[in-house]
Short mmCIF file of C-alpha atoms in Angstrom, two decimals:
data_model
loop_
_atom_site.label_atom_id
_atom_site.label_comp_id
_atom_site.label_asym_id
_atom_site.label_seq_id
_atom_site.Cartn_x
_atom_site.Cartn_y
_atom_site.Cartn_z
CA UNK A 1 23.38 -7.17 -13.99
CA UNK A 2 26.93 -6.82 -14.40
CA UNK A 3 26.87 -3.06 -12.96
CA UNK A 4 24.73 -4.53 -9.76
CA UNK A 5 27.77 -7.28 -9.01
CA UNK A 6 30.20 -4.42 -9.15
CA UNK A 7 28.19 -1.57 -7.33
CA UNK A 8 26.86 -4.39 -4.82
CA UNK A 9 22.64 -3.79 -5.33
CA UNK A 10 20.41 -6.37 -6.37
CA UNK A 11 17.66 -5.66 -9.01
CA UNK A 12 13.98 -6.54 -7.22
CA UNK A 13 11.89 -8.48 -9.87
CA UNK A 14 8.23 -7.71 -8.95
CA UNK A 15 5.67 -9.82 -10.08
CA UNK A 16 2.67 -8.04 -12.18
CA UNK A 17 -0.58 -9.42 -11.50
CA UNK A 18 -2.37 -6.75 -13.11
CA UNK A 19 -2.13 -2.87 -14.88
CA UNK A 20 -2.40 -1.82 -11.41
CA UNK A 21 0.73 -3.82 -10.08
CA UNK A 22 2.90 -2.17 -13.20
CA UNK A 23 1.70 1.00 -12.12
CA UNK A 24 2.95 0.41 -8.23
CA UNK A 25 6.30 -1.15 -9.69
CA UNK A 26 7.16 1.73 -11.95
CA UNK A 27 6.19 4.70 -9.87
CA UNK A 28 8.31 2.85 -6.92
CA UNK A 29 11.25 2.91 -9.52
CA UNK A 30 10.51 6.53 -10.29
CA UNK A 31 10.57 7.19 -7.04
CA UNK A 32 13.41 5.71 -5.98
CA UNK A 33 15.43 5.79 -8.87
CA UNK A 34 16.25 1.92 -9.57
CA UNK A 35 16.46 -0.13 -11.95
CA UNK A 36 13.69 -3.09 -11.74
CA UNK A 37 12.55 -6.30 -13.10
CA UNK A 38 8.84 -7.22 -13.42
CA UNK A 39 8.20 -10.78 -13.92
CA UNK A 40 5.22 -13.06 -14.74
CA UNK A 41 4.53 -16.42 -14.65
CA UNK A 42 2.40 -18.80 -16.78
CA UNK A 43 -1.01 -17.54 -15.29
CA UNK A 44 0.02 -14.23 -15.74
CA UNK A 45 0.87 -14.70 -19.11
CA UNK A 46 -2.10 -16.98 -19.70
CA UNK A 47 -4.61 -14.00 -18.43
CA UNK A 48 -2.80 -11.33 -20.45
CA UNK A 49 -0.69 -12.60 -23.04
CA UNK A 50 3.13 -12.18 -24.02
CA UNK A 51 2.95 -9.09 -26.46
CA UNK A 52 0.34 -7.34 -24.58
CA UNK A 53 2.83 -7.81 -21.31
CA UNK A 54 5.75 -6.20 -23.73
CA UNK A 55 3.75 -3.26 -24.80
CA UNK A 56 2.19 -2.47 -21.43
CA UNK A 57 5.61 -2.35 -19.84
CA UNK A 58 7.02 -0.29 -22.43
CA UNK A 59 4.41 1.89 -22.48
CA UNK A 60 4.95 2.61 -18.68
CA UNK A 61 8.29 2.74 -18.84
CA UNK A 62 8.66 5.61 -21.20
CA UNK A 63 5.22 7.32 -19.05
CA UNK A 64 7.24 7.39 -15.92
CA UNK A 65 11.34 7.09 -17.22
CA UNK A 66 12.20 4.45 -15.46
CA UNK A 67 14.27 1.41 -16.18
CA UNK A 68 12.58 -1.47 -16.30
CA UNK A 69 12.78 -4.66 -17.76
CA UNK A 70 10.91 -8.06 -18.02
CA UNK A 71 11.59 -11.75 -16.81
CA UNK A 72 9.61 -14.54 -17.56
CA UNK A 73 9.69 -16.31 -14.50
CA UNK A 74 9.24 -20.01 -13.76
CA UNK A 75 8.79 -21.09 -17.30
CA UNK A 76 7.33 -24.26 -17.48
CA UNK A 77 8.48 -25.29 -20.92
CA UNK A 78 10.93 -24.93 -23.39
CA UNK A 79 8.17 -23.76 -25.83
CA UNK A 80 7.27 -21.15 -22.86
CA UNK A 81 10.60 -19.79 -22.90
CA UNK A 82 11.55 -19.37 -26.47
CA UNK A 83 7.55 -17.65 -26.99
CA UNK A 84 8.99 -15.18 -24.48
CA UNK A 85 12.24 -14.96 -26.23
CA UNK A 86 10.70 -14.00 -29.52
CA UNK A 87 8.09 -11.41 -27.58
CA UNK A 88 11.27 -9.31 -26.32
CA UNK A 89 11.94 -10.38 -22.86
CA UNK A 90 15.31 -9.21 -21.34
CA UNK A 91 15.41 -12.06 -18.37
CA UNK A 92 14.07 -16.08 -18.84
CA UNK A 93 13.97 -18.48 -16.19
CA UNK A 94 13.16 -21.80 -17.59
CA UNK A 95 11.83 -24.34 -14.67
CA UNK A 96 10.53 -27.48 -16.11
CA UNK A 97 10.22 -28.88 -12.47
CA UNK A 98 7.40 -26.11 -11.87
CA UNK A 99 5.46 -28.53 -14.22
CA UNK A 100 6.92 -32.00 -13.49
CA UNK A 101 8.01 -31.91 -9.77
CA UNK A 102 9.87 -35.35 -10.47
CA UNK A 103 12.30 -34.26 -13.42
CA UNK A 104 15.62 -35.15 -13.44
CA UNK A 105 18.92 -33.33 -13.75
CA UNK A 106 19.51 -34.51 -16.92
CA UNK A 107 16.27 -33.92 -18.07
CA UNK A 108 16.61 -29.92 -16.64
CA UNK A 109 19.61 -29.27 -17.82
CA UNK A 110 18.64 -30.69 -21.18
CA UNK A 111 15.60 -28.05 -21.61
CA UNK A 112 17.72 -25.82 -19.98
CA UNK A 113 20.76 -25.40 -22.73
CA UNK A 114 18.14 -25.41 -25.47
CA UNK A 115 16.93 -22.34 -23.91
CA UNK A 116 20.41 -20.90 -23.57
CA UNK A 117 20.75 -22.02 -27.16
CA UNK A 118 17.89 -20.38 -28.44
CA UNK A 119 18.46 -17.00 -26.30
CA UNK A 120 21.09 -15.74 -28.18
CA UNK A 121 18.38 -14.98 -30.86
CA UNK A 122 17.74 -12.08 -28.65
CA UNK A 123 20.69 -11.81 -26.12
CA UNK A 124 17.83 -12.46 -23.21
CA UNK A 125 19.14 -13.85 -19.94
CA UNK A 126 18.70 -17.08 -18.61
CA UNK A 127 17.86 -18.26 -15.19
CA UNK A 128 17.28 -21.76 -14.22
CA UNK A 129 18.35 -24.07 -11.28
CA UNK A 130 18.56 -28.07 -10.90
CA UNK A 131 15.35 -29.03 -9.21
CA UNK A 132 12.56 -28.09 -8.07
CA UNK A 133 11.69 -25.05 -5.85
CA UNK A 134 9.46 -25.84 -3.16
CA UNK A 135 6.05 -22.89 -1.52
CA UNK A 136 3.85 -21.34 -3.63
CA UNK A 137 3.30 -17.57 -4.13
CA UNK A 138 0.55 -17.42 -2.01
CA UNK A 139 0.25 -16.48 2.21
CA UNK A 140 0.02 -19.60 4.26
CA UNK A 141 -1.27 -20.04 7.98
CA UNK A 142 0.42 -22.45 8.72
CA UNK A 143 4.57 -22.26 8.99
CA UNK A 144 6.99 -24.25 6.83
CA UNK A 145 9.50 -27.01 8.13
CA UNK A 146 12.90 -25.66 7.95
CA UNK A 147 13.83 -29.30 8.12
CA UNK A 148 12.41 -30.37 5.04
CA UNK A 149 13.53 -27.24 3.21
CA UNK A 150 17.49 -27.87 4.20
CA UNK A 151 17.48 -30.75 2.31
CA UNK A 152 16.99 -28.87 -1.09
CA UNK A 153 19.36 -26.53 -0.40
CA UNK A 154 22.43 -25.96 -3.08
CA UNK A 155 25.63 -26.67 -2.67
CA UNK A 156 28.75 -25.42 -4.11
CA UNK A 157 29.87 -28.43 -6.42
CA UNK A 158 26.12 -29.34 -7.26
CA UNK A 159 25.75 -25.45 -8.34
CA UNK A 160 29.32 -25.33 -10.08
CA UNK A 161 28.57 -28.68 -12.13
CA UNK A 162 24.76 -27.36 -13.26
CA UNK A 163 26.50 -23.41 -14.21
CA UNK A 164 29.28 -25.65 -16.15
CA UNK A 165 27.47 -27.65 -17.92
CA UNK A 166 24.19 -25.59 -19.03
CA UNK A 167 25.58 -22.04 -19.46
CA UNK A 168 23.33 -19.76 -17.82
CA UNK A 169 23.58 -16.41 -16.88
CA UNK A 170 21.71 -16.90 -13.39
CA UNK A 171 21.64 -19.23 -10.65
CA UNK A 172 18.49 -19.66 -8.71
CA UNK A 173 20.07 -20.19 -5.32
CA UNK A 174 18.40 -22.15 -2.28
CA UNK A 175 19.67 -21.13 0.79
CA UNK A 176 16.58 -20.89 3.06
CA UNK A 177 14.56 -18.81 0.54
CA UNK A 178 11.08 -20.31 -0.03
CA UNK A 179 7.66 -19.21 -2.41
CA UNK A 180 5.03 -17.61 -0.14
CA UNK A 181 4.64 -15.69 2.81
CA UNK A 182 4.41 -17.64 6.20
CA UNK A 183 3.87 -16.72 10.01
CA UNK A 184 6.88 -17.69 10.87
CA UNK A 185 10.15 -15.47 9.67
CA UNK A 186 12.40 -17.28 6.52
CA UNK A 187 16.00 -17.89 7.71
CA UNK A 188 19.27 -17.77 5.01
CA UNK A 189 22.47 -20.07 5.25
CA UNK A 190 24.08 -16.69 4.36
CA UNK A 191 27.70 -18.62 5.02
CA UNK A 192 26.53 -21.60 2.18
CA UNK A 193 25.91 -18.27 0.08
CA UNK A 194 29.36 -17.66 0.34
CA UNK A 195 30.80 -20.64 -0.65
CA UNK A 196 28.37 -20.91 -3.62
CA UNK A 197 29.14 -17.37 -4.36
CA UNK A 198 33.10 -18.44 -4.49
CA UNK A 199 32.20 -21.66 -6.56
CA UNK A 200 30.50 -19.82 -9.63
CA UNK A 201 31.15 -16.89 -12.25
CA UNK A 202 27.44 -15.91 -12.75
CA UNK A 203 25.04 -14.35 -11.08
CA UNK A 204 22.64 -15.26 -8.32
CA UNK A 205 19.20 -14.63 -7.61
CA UNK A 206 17.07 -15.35 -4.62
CA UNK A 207 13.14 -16.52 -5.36
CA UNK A 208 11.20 -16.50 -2.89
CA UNK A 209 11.65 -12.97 -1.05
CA UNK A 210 8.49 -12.56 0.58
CA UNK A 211 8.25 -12.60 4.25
CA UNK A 212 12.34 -12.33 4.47
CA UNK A 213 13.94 -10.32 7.42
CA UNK A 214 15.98 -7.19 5.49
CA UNK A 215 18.96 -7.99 6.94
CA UNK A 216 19.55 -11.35 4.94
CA UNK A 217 19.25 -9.20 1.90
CA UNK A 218 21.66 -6.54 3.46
CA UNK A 219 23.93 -9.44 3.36
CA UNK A 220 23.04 -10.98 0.50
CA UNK A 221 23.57 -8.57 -2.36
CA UNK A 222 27.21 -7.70 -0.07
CA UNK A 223 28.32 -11.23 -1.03
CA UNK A 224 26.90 -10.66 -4.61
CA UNK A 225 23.29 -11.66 -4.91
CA UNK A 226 22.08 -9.42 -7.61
CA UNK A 227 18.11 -10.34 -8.20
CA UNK A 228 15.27 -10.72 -5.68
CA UNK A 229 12.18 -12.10 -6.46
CA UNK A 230 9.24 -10.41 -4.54
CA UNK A 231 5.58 -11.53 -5.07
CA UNK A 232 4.02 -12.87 -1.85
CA UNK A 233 4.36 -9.46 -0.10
CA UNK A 234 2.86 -7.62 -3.19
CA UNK A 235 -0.27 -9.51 -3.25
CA UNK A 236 -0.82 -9.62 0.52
CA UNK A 237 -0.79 -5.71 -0.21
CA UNK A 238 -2.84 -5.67 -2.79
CA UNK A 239 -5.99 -7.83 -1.65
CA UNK A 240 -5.76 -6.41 2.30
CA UNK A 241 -6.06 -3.06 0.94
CA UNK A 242 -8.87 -3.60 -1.77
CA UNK A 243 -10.66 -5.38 0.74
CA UNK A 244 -10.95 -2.18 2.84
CA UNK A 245 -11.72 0.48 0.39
CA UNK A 246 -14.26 -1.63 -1.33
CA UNK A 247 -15.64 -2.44 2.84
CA UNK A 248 -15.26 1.53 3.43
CA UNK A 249 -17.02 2.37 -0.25
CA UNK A 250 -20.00 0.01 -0.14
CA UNK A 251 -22.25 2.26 -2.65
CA UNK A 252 -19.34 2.74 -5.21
CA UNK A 253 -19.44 0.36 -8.38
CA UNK A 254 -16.84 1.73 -10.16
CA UNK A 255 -13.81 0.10 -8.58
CA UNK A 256 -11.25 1.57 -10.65
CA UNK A 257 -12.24 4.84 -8.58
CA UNK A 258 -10.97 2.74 -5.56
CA UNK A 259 -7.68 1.63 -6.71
CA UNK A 260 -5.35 4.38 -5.85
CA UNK A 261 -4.85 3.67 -2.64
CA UNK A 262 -4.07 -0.36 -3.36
CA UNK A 263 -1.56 1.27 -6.00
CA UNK A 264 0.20 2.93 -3.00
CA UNK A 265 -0.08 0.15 -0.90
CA UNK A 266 1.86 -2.01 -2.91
CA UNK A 267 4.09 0.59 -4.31
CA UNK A 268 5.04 1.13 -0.47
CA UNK A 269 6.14 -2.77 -0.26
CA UNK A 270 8.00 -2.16 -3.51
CA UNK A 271 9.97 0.81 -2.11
CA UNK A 272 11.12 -0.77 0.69
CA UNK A 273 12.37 -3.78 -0.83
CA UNK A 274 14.47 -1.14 -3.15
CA UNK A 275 15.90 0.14 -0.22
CA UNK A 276 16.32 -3.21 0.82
CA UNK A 277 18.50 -4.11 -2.55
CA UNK A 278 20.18 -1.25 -1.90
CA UNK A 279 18.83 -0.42 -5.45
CA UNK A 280 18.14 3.47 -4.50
CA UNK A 281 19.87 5.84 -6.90
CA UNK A 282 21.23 2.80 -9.39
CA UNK A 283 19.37 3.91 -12.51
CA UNK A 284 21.25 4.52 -15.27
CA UNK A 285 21.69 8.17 -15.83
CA UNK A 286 20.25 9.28 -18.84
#
């Protein structure tokens, strides 16, 4: 993280849905030479399970030589976070208004230093922000207000005061950025990203990346953003190309036969968020 602040890329953190989403992430790393992030959230980790998450990772990671590492992402708990701390993941992002949209400051930043707190167990990273992030990671018809999202965005002090007094190692901006993928294009305060990139030491990361014009993330990781979250764009991918192999192969059963070309679909979206992130070439040599 400290490498993509100085050489001015952002690491993309990919959400896995399945073996077939690791797959697309790592040979999209391979292939572009970059270092990723793959993420899960609670139903991720609820359908496959912490450990098995580690190994599967690992396991593609040495297959293809890529670097890759994982971040449990929107953490519901503070139990959540430390289980994922003990099971070996790099990145944490602890987000106790994902379960309780009502929290308070005090009571986030509360579960939020405990997780700090417990983290240096491992050294993992952790991510959190002082309320709660609004959109889903889904694809919506119908368009979001940019009215009603303005008045969550951060602000310098409010982002200062939270960094200060918790201690992470990543911010989880809101400029604009929103979960999901709409009709209608998202739109970043890229001058309020200045100003909170001025007010704070640590890094920055952007949730919500799906369905973002590339040139906000051009200027994004210039001013110092250095994590993405994709997700939206992955799965809209995913299901519009299984739906059309499985329409084109109506007398074939065996769908893992199928699933190449939904690997390259979403390896495809993965690449070109890379290039994006201007995260082409940044793996460590070996």
């Amino acid at each position: 993280m400290s490498r993509a602040r100085s050489e001015h890329f952002a690491l993309g953190a990919f959400n896995l849905d399945n073996q077939e989403t690791l797959i697309a992430v790592a040979k999209a790393a391979a292939a572009k030479k970059a270092p990723v992030l793959v993420e899960v959230s609670k139903g991720e980790v609820d359908a496959m399970g912490l450990d098995n998450i580690r190994d599967m990772v690992d396991n593609y990671k040495a297959e293809y030589g890529v670097q890759m590492y994982i971040n449990l992402d929107h953490s519901p708990s503070v139990d959540d976070a430390m289980d994922g701390i003990e099971a070996g993941f790099e990145f944490i992002h602890i987000d106790i208004s994902q379960a309780n949209h009502d929290a308070t400051e005090a009571e986030i930043i509360e579960a939020t230093k405990q997780v700090v707190n417990y983290a240096k167990l491992t050294g993992a990273m952790v991510e959190s922000e002082p309320h709660y992030f609004g959109g889903a990671s889904n694809v919506f018809k119908e368009n979001f207000d940019y009215e009603e999202i303005k008045k969550t965005f951060s602000t310098p002090d409010a982002t200062k005061y939270f960094v200060d007094t918790t201690g992470i190692d990543t911010y989880a901006v809101a400029i604009g950025n929103l979960h999901g993928h709409y009709p209608g294009p998202k739109k970043l305060d890229i001058d309020l990203l200045k100003e909170i990139r001025a007010a704070v030491a640590c890094n920055i990361s952007l949730h919500g990346g799906s369905g973002t014009p590339g040139h906000y993330f051009v200027d994004a990781v210039r001013i110092g953003v250095s994590k993405v979250n994709i997700n939206s764009d992955m799965r809209l991918a995913y299901r519009n190309t299984l739906e059309k192999v499985l329409k084109d192969n109506p007398d074939e059963f065996a769908v893992v036969k199928l699933m190449g070309k939904v690997v390259e679909a979403v390896q495809e979206v993965v690449e070109s968020k890379i290039d994006m992130f201007n995260a082409a070439g940044k793996a460590k040599a070996k």
